[in-house]
mmCIF file of C-alpha atoms and ligand atoms in Angstrom:
data_model
loop_
_atom_site.group_PDB
_atom_site.id
_atom_site.type_symbol
_atom_site.label_atom_id
_atom_site.label_comp_id
_atom_site.label_asym_id
_atom_site.label_seq_id
_atom_site.Cartn_x
_atom_site.Cartn_y
_atom_site.Cartn_z
ATOM 1 C CA MET A 1 97.285 61.822 -0.784
ATOM 2 C CA ARG A 2 98.737 64.970 0.787
ATOM 3 C CA LEU A 3 100.895 67.099 -1.484
ATOM 4 C CA LEU A 4 102.799 70.297 -1.230
ATOM 5 C CA MET A 5 103.618 72.529 -4.192
ATOM 6 C CA VAL A 6 106.852 74.510 -3.973
ATOM 7 C CA GLY A 7 108.011 76.943 -6.613
ATOM 8 C CA PRO A 8 108.709 80.614 -7.201
ATOM 9 C CA PRO A 9 105.881 83.052 -7.906
ATOM 10 C CA GLY A 10 104.931 82.649 -11.556
ATOM 11 C CA ALA A 11 106.039 78.997 -11.746
ATOM 12 C CA GLY A 12 102.486 77.870 -12.418
ATOM 13 C CA LYS A 13 102.011 76.336 -8.983
ATOM 14 C CA GLY A 14 98.390 77.411 -8.726
ATOM 15 C CA THR A 15 97.443 76.112 -12.176
ATOM 16 C CA GLN A 16 99.197 72.793 -11.662
ATOM 17 C CA ALA A 17 97.801 72.472 -8.130
ATOM 18 C CA VAL A 18 94.236 72.787 -9.434
ATOM 19 C CA ARG A 19 94.840 70.191 -12.164
ATOM 20 C CA ILE A 20 96.528 67.748 -9.783
ATOM 21 C CA ALA A 21 93.744 68.220 -7.225
ATOM 22 C CA THR A 22 91.094 67.530 -9.879
ATOM 23 C CA HIS A 23 92.896 64.475 -11.215
ATOM 24 C CA PHE A 24 93.386 62.829 -7.806
ATOM 25 C CA GLN A 25 90.185 64.214 -6.259
ATOM 26 C CA LEU A 26 92.020 66.225 -3.624
ATOM 27 C CA GLN A 27 91.234 69.630 -2.211
ATOM 28 C CA HIS A 28 93.257 72.549 -3.492
ATOM 29 C CA LEU A 29 94.266 74.872 -0.649
ATOM 30 C CA SER A 30 95.996 78.092 -1.648
ATOM 31 C CA SER A 31 97.227 80.341 1.156
ATOM 32 C CA GLY A 32 97.448 83.257 -1.289
ATOM 33 C CA ASP A 33 93.838 82.766 -2.436
ATOM 34 C CA LEU A 34 92.604 82.551 1.160
ATOM 35 C CA LEU A 35 94.517 85.695 2.118
ATOM 36 C CA ARG A 36 93.277 87.603 -0.958
ATOM 37 C CA LYS A 37 89.726 86.579 -0.079
ATOM 38 C CA HIS A 38 90.143 88.039 3.409
ATOM 39 C CA VAL A 39 91.467 91.268 1.889
ATOM 40 C CA ALA A 40 88.600 91.480 -0.616
ATOM 41 C CA GLU A 41 86.018 90.860 2.108
ATOM 42 C CA GLU A 42 87.752 93.325 4.432
ATOM 43 C CA THR A 43 87.726 90.927 7.378
ATOM 44 C CA SER A 44 89.873 91.688 10.441
ATOM 45 C CA VAL A 45 92.528 89.318 9.065
ATOM 46 C CA GLY A 46 92.205 91.014 5.677
ATOM 47 C CA LYS A 47 92.905 94.420 7.183
ATOM 48 C CA ARG A 48 95.987 93.087 8.967
ATOM 49 C CA VAL A 49 97.485 91.423 5.875
ATOM 50 C CA ALA A 50 96.624 93.826 3.042
ATOM 51 C CA GLU A 51 99.881 95.789 3.190
ATOM 52 C CA TYR A 52 102.038 92.638 3.208
ATOM 53 C CA LEU A 53 100.331 91.301 0.099
ATOM 54 C CA LYS A 54 100.622 94.589 -1.704
ATOM 55 C CA ALA A 55 104.355 94.785 -0.989
ATOM 56 C CA GLY A 56 104.987 91.108 -1.780
ATOM 57 C CA ASP A 57 106.188 90.459 1.776
ATOM 58 C CA LEU A 58 105.317 87.398 3.787
ATOM 59 C CA VAL A 59 102.399 87.650 6.183
ATOM 60 C CA PRO A 60 103.259 86.746 9.827
ATOM 61 C CA ASP A 61 103.348 82.977 10.400
ATOM 62 C CA ALA A 62 100.700 82.958 13.127
ATOM 63 C CA ILE A 63 98.067 84.444 10.808
ATOM 64 C CA VAL A 64 98.726 81.994 7.984
ATOM 65 C CA LEU A 65 98.823 78.990 10.315
ATOM 66 C CA ASP A 66 95.591 80.128 11.861
ATOM 67 C CA ILE A 67 93.591 80.489 8.648
ATOM 68 C CA LEU A 68 94.878 77.175 7.240
ATOM 69 C CA ARG A 69 94.460 74.870 10.218
ATOM 70 C CA LYS A 70 90.767 74.070 9.750
ATOM 71 C CA PRO A 71 90.841 73.704 5.946
ATOM 72 C CA ILE A 72 93.854 71.362 6.170
ATOM 73 C CA VAL A 73 92.159 69.130 8.735
ATOM 74 C CA ALA A 74 88.918 69.100 6.732
ATOM 75 C CA ALA A 75 90.748 68.276 3.502
ATOM 76 C CA THR A 76 92.696 65.480 5.173
ATOM 77 C CA GLU A 77 89.453 63.921 6.366
ATOM 78 C CA ALA A 78 88.004 64.271 2.873
ATOM 79 C CA GLY A 79 90.855 62.340 1.228
ATOM 80 C CA GLY A 80 93.794 64.708 0.993
ATOM 81 C CA TYR A 81 95.034 68.062 -0.195
ATOM 82 C CA VAL A 82 97.270 69.924 -2.580
ATOM 83 C CA LEU A 83 98.775 72.742 -0.555
ATOM 84 C CA ASP A 84 99.796 75.704 -2.661
ATOM 85 C CA GLY A 85 101.757 78.580 -1.105
ATOM 86 C CA PHE A 86 102.132 77.190 2.398
ATOM 87 C CA PRO A 87 104.559 76.492 4.010
ATOM 88 C CA ARG A 88 106.863 79.102 2.550
ATOM 89 C CA THR A 89 109.687 79.145 5.099
ATOM 90 C CA VAL A 90 111.568 76.552 7.127
ATOM 91 C CA GLY A 91 109.897 78.060 10.210
ATOM 92 C CA GLN A 92 106.408 77.520 8.760
ATOM 93 C CA ALA A 93 107.327 74.035 7.603
ATOM 94 C CA SER A 94 108.467 72.936 11.045
ATOM 95 C CA ALA A 95 105.597 74.662 12.872
ATOM 96 C CA GLY A 96 103.108 73.173 10.426
ATOM 97 C CA TYR A 97 104.667 69.733 10.772
ATOM 98 C CA ALA A 98 104.372 69.771 14.564
ATOM 99 C CA VAL A 99 100.637 70.449 14.312
ATOM 100 C CA ALA A 100 99.919 68.283 11.277
ATOM 101 C CA GLN A 101 101.723 65.178 12.469
ATOM 102 C CA ASP A 102 99.485 64.885 15.544
ATOM 103 C CA LEU A 103 96.458 65.149 13.275
ATOM 104 C CA GLY A 104 97.725 62.618 10.725
ATOM 105 C CA ALA A 105 97.692 65.451 8.212
ATOM 106 C CA ALA A 106 101.416 65.818 7.457
ATOM 107 C CA VAL A 107 102.652 66.293 3.907
ATOM 108 C CA GLN A 108 103.622 63.097 2.039
ATOM 109 C CA VAL A 109 105.091 64.425 -1.200
ATOM 110 C CA VAL A 110 106.715 67.713 -2.128
ATOM 111 C CA VAL A 111 106.348 68.797 -5.764
ATOM 112 C CA HIS A 112 108.975 71.357 -6.743
ATOM 113 C CA LEU A 113 108.612 73.392 -9.951
ATOM 114 C CA ALA A 114 111.793 75.176 -11.030
ATOM 115 C CA VAL A 115 111.654 78.081 -13.524
ATOM 116 C CA PRO A 116 114.401 80.573 -14.500
ATOM 117 C CA ARG A 117 114.000 84.102 -13.179
ATOM 118 C CA GLU A 118 113.578 85.821 -16.600
ATOM 119 C CA GLU A 119 110.746 83.465 -17.509
ATOM 120 C CA LEU A 120 109.018 84.126 -14.175
ATOM 121 C CA ILE A 121 109.156 87.866 -14.705
ATOM 122 C CA ARG A 122 107.849 87.536 -18.257
ATOM 123 C CA ARG A 123 104.933 85.363 -17.132
ATOM 124 C CA MET A 124 103.949 87.527 -14.191
ATOM 125 C CA LEU A 125 104.012 90.769 -16.143
ATOM 126 C CA GLU A 126 101.732 89.053 -18.637
ATOM 127 C CA ARG A 127 99.434 87.835 -15.857
ATOM 128 C CA GLY A 128 99.388 91.318 -14.286
ATOM 129 C CA LYS A 129 97.898 92.752 -17.471
ATOM 130 C CA GLN A 130 94.967 90.362 -17.153
ATOM 131 C CA SER A 131 94.486 89.824 -13.434
ATOM 132 C CA GLY A 132 94.961 93.333 -12.151
ATOM 133 C CA ARG A 133 96.642 91.778 -9.079
ATOM 134 C CA SER A 134 98.305 94.611 -7.185
ATOM 135 C CA ASP A 135 101.423 92.482 -6.618
ATOM 136 C CA ASP A 136 102.042 91.781 -10.314
ATOM 137 C CA THR A 137 104.157 94.892 -11.009
ATOM 138 C CA LEU A 138 107.845 94.617 -11.977
ATOM 139 C CA GLU A 139 109.107 95.997 -8.679
ATOM 140 C CA VAL A 140 106.954 93.743 -6.515
ATOM 141 C CA ILE A 141 107.531 90.716 -8.781
ATOM 142 C CA THR A 142 111.301 91.067 -8.422
ATOM 143 C CA HIS A 143 110.925 91.418 -4.666
ATOM 144 C CA ARG A 144 108.694 88.319 -4.436
ATOM 145 C CA ILE A 145 111.255 86.256 -6.345
ATOM 146 C CA ASP A 146 113.989 87.504 -3.974
ATOM 147 C CA VAL A 147 111.834 86.569 -0.972
ATOM 148 C CA TYR A 148 111.311 83.121 -2.499
ATOM 149 C CA GLU A 149 115.006 82.547 -3.089
ATOM 150 C CA GLU A 150 115.999 83.727 0.355
ATOM 151 C CA LEU A 151 113.256 82.197 2.519
ATOM 152 C CA THR A 152 111.534 79.406 0.588
ATOM 153 C CA THR A 153 114.362 77.655 -1.284
ATOM 154 C CA PRO A 154 116.009 76.511 2.003
ATOM 155 C CA MET A 155 112.790 74.622 2.698
ATOM 156 C CA LEU A 156 113.617 72.128 -0.058
ATOM 157 C CA GLU A 157 116.765 71.154 1.783
ATOM 158 C CA TYR A 158 114.845 71.005 5.041
ATOM 159 C CA TYR A 159 112.374 68.498 3.544
ATOM 160 C CA ALA A 160 115.153 66.461 1.971
ATOM 161 C CA GLU A 161 116.957 66.279 5.309
ATOM 162 C CA ARG A 162 113.752 65.229 6.992
ATOM 163 C CA GLY A 163 113.601 62.348 4.535
ATOM 164 C CA GLU A 164 110.483 63.506 2.652
ATOM 165 C CA ARG A 165 109.910 62.658 -0.974
ATOM 166 C CA VAL A 166 110.831 65.764 -2.944
ATOM 167 C CA LEU A 167 110.107 65.567 -6.687
ATOM 168 C CA HIS A 168 111.754 68.150 -8.931
ATOM 169 C CA PHE A 169 110.206 69.245 -12.232
ATOM 170 C CA ASP A 170 111.108 71.695 -14.987
ATOM 171 C CA GLY A 171 108.318 74.258 -14.684
ATOM 172 C CA ALA A 172 109.537 76.145 -17.761
ATOM 173 C CA GLN A 173 108.093 73.431 -20.021
ATOM 174 C CA PRO A 174 104.698 74.068 -21.633
ATOM 175 C CA ILE A 175 101.991 73.993 -19.009
ATOM 176 C CA ASP A 176 100.239 70.844 -20.305
ATOM 177 C CA GLU A 177 103.520 68.957 -20.459
ATOM 178 C CA VAL A 178 104.290 69.850 -16.856
ATOM 179 C CA THR A 179 100.842 68.592 -15.823
ATOM 180 C CA THR A 180 101.327 65.284 -17.651
ATOM 181 C CA THR A 181 104.801 64.735 -16.212
ATOM 182 C CA VAL A 182 103.806 65.572 -12.639
ATOM 183 C CA ILE A 183 100.636 63.466 -12.711
ATOM 184 C CA ARG A 184 102.523 60.512 -14.147
ATOM 185 C CA ALA A 185 105.146 60.728 -11.377
ATOM 186 C CA LEU A 186 102.464 61.012 -8.699
ATOM 187 C CA GLU A 187 100.495 58.087 -10.111
ATOM 188 C CA ALA A 188 103.620 55.972 -9.800
ATOM 189 C CA LEU A 189 104.146 57.095 -6.224
ATOM 190 C CA ARG A 190 100.564 56.856 -5.055
ATOM 191 C CA ALA A 191 100.527 53.078 -4.910
ATOM 192 C CA GLY A 192 103.315 53.181 -2.339
ATOM 193 C CA LEU A 193 101.788 55.788 -0.046
ATOM 194 C CA ALA A 194 100.018 54.836 3.144
ATOM 195 C CA GLY A 195 96.942 56.761 4.312
HETATM 196 P P1 LIG B 1 100.701 83.563 -3.679
HETATM 197 O O1 LIG B 1 99.340 83.662 -4.237
HETATM 198 O O2 LIG B 1 101.020 82.201 -3.112
HETATM 199 O O3 LIG B 1 101.767 84.053 -4.612
HETATM 200 O O4 LIG B 1 100.751 84.531 -2.394
HETATM 201 C C1 LIG B 1 100.516 85.915 -2.534
HETATM 202 C C2 LIG B 1 100.954 86.659 -1.272
HETATM 203 O O5 LIG B 1 100.241 86.144 -0.124
HETATM 204 C C3 LIG B 1 102.427 86.501 -0.915
HETATM 205 O O6 LIG B 1 103.246 87.412 -1.613
HETATM 206 C C4 LIG B 1 102.391 86.787 0.593
HETATM 207 O O7 LIG B 1 102.240 88.167 0.831
HETATM 208 C C5 LIG B 1 101.097 86.114 1.020
HETATM 209 N N1 LIG B 1 101.295 84.699 1.405
HETATM 210 C C6 LIG B 1 100.785 83.591 0.763
HETATM 211 N N2 LIG B 1 101.144 82.471 1.390
HETATM 212 C C7 LIG B 1 101.905 82.843 2.453
HETATM 213 C C8 LIG B 1 102.589 82.137 3.477
HETATM 214 N N3 LIG B 1 102.583 80.795 3.536
HETATM 215 N N4 LIG B 1 103.253 82.857 4.399
HETATM 216 C C9 LIG B 1 103.284 84.191 4.365
HETATM 217 N N5 LIG B 1 102.688 84.927 3.428
HETATM 218 C C10 LIG B 1 101.995 84.271 2.470
#
């Protein structure tokens, strides 16, 4: 099964993605985690993307596509993936689709977690206290939510128009409840999915 998680920063995408991946034995691929790893290891990619991450701006498409290509193909061969954080724009979604379709690696189900803005801010400020992530400050959090609303939300319509299965969930529910609801919906769908 090949899944895509869509939701604003702070919606719990990463947490749910890990749980879904474990449940269905899929690989969890997080573009944010991969990019942060490059920054931490000070690779050439890391040096090029550090400022974008710090500001909460999107990294150029070519870089993200490049670092994800191999892991996506490998995960597809190993039984499927839960993609978390990519694609994030209609441009990335269509570029990714062109490549993935040829490889038989295209997304089959889109899982959308919706959470009100105030709750997102509350959660991320809380997370910032623990994680020390440089993009979990109020100013950057607000900016990341704006970027999401402007650039990522239109992607949901794009997928719907393309005829993909888009499942909407209330991400403001307690985290375990969201997991149970999403897994139940995916279990029901899985039987009908080919490949
Ligand atoms: P995340 O962990 O998904 O919240 O991503 C953290 C940061 O990584 C974002 O604010 C962006 O700077 C960058 N990033 C992650 N995924 C993408 C993507 N698909 N396209 C562009 N930038 C991304």
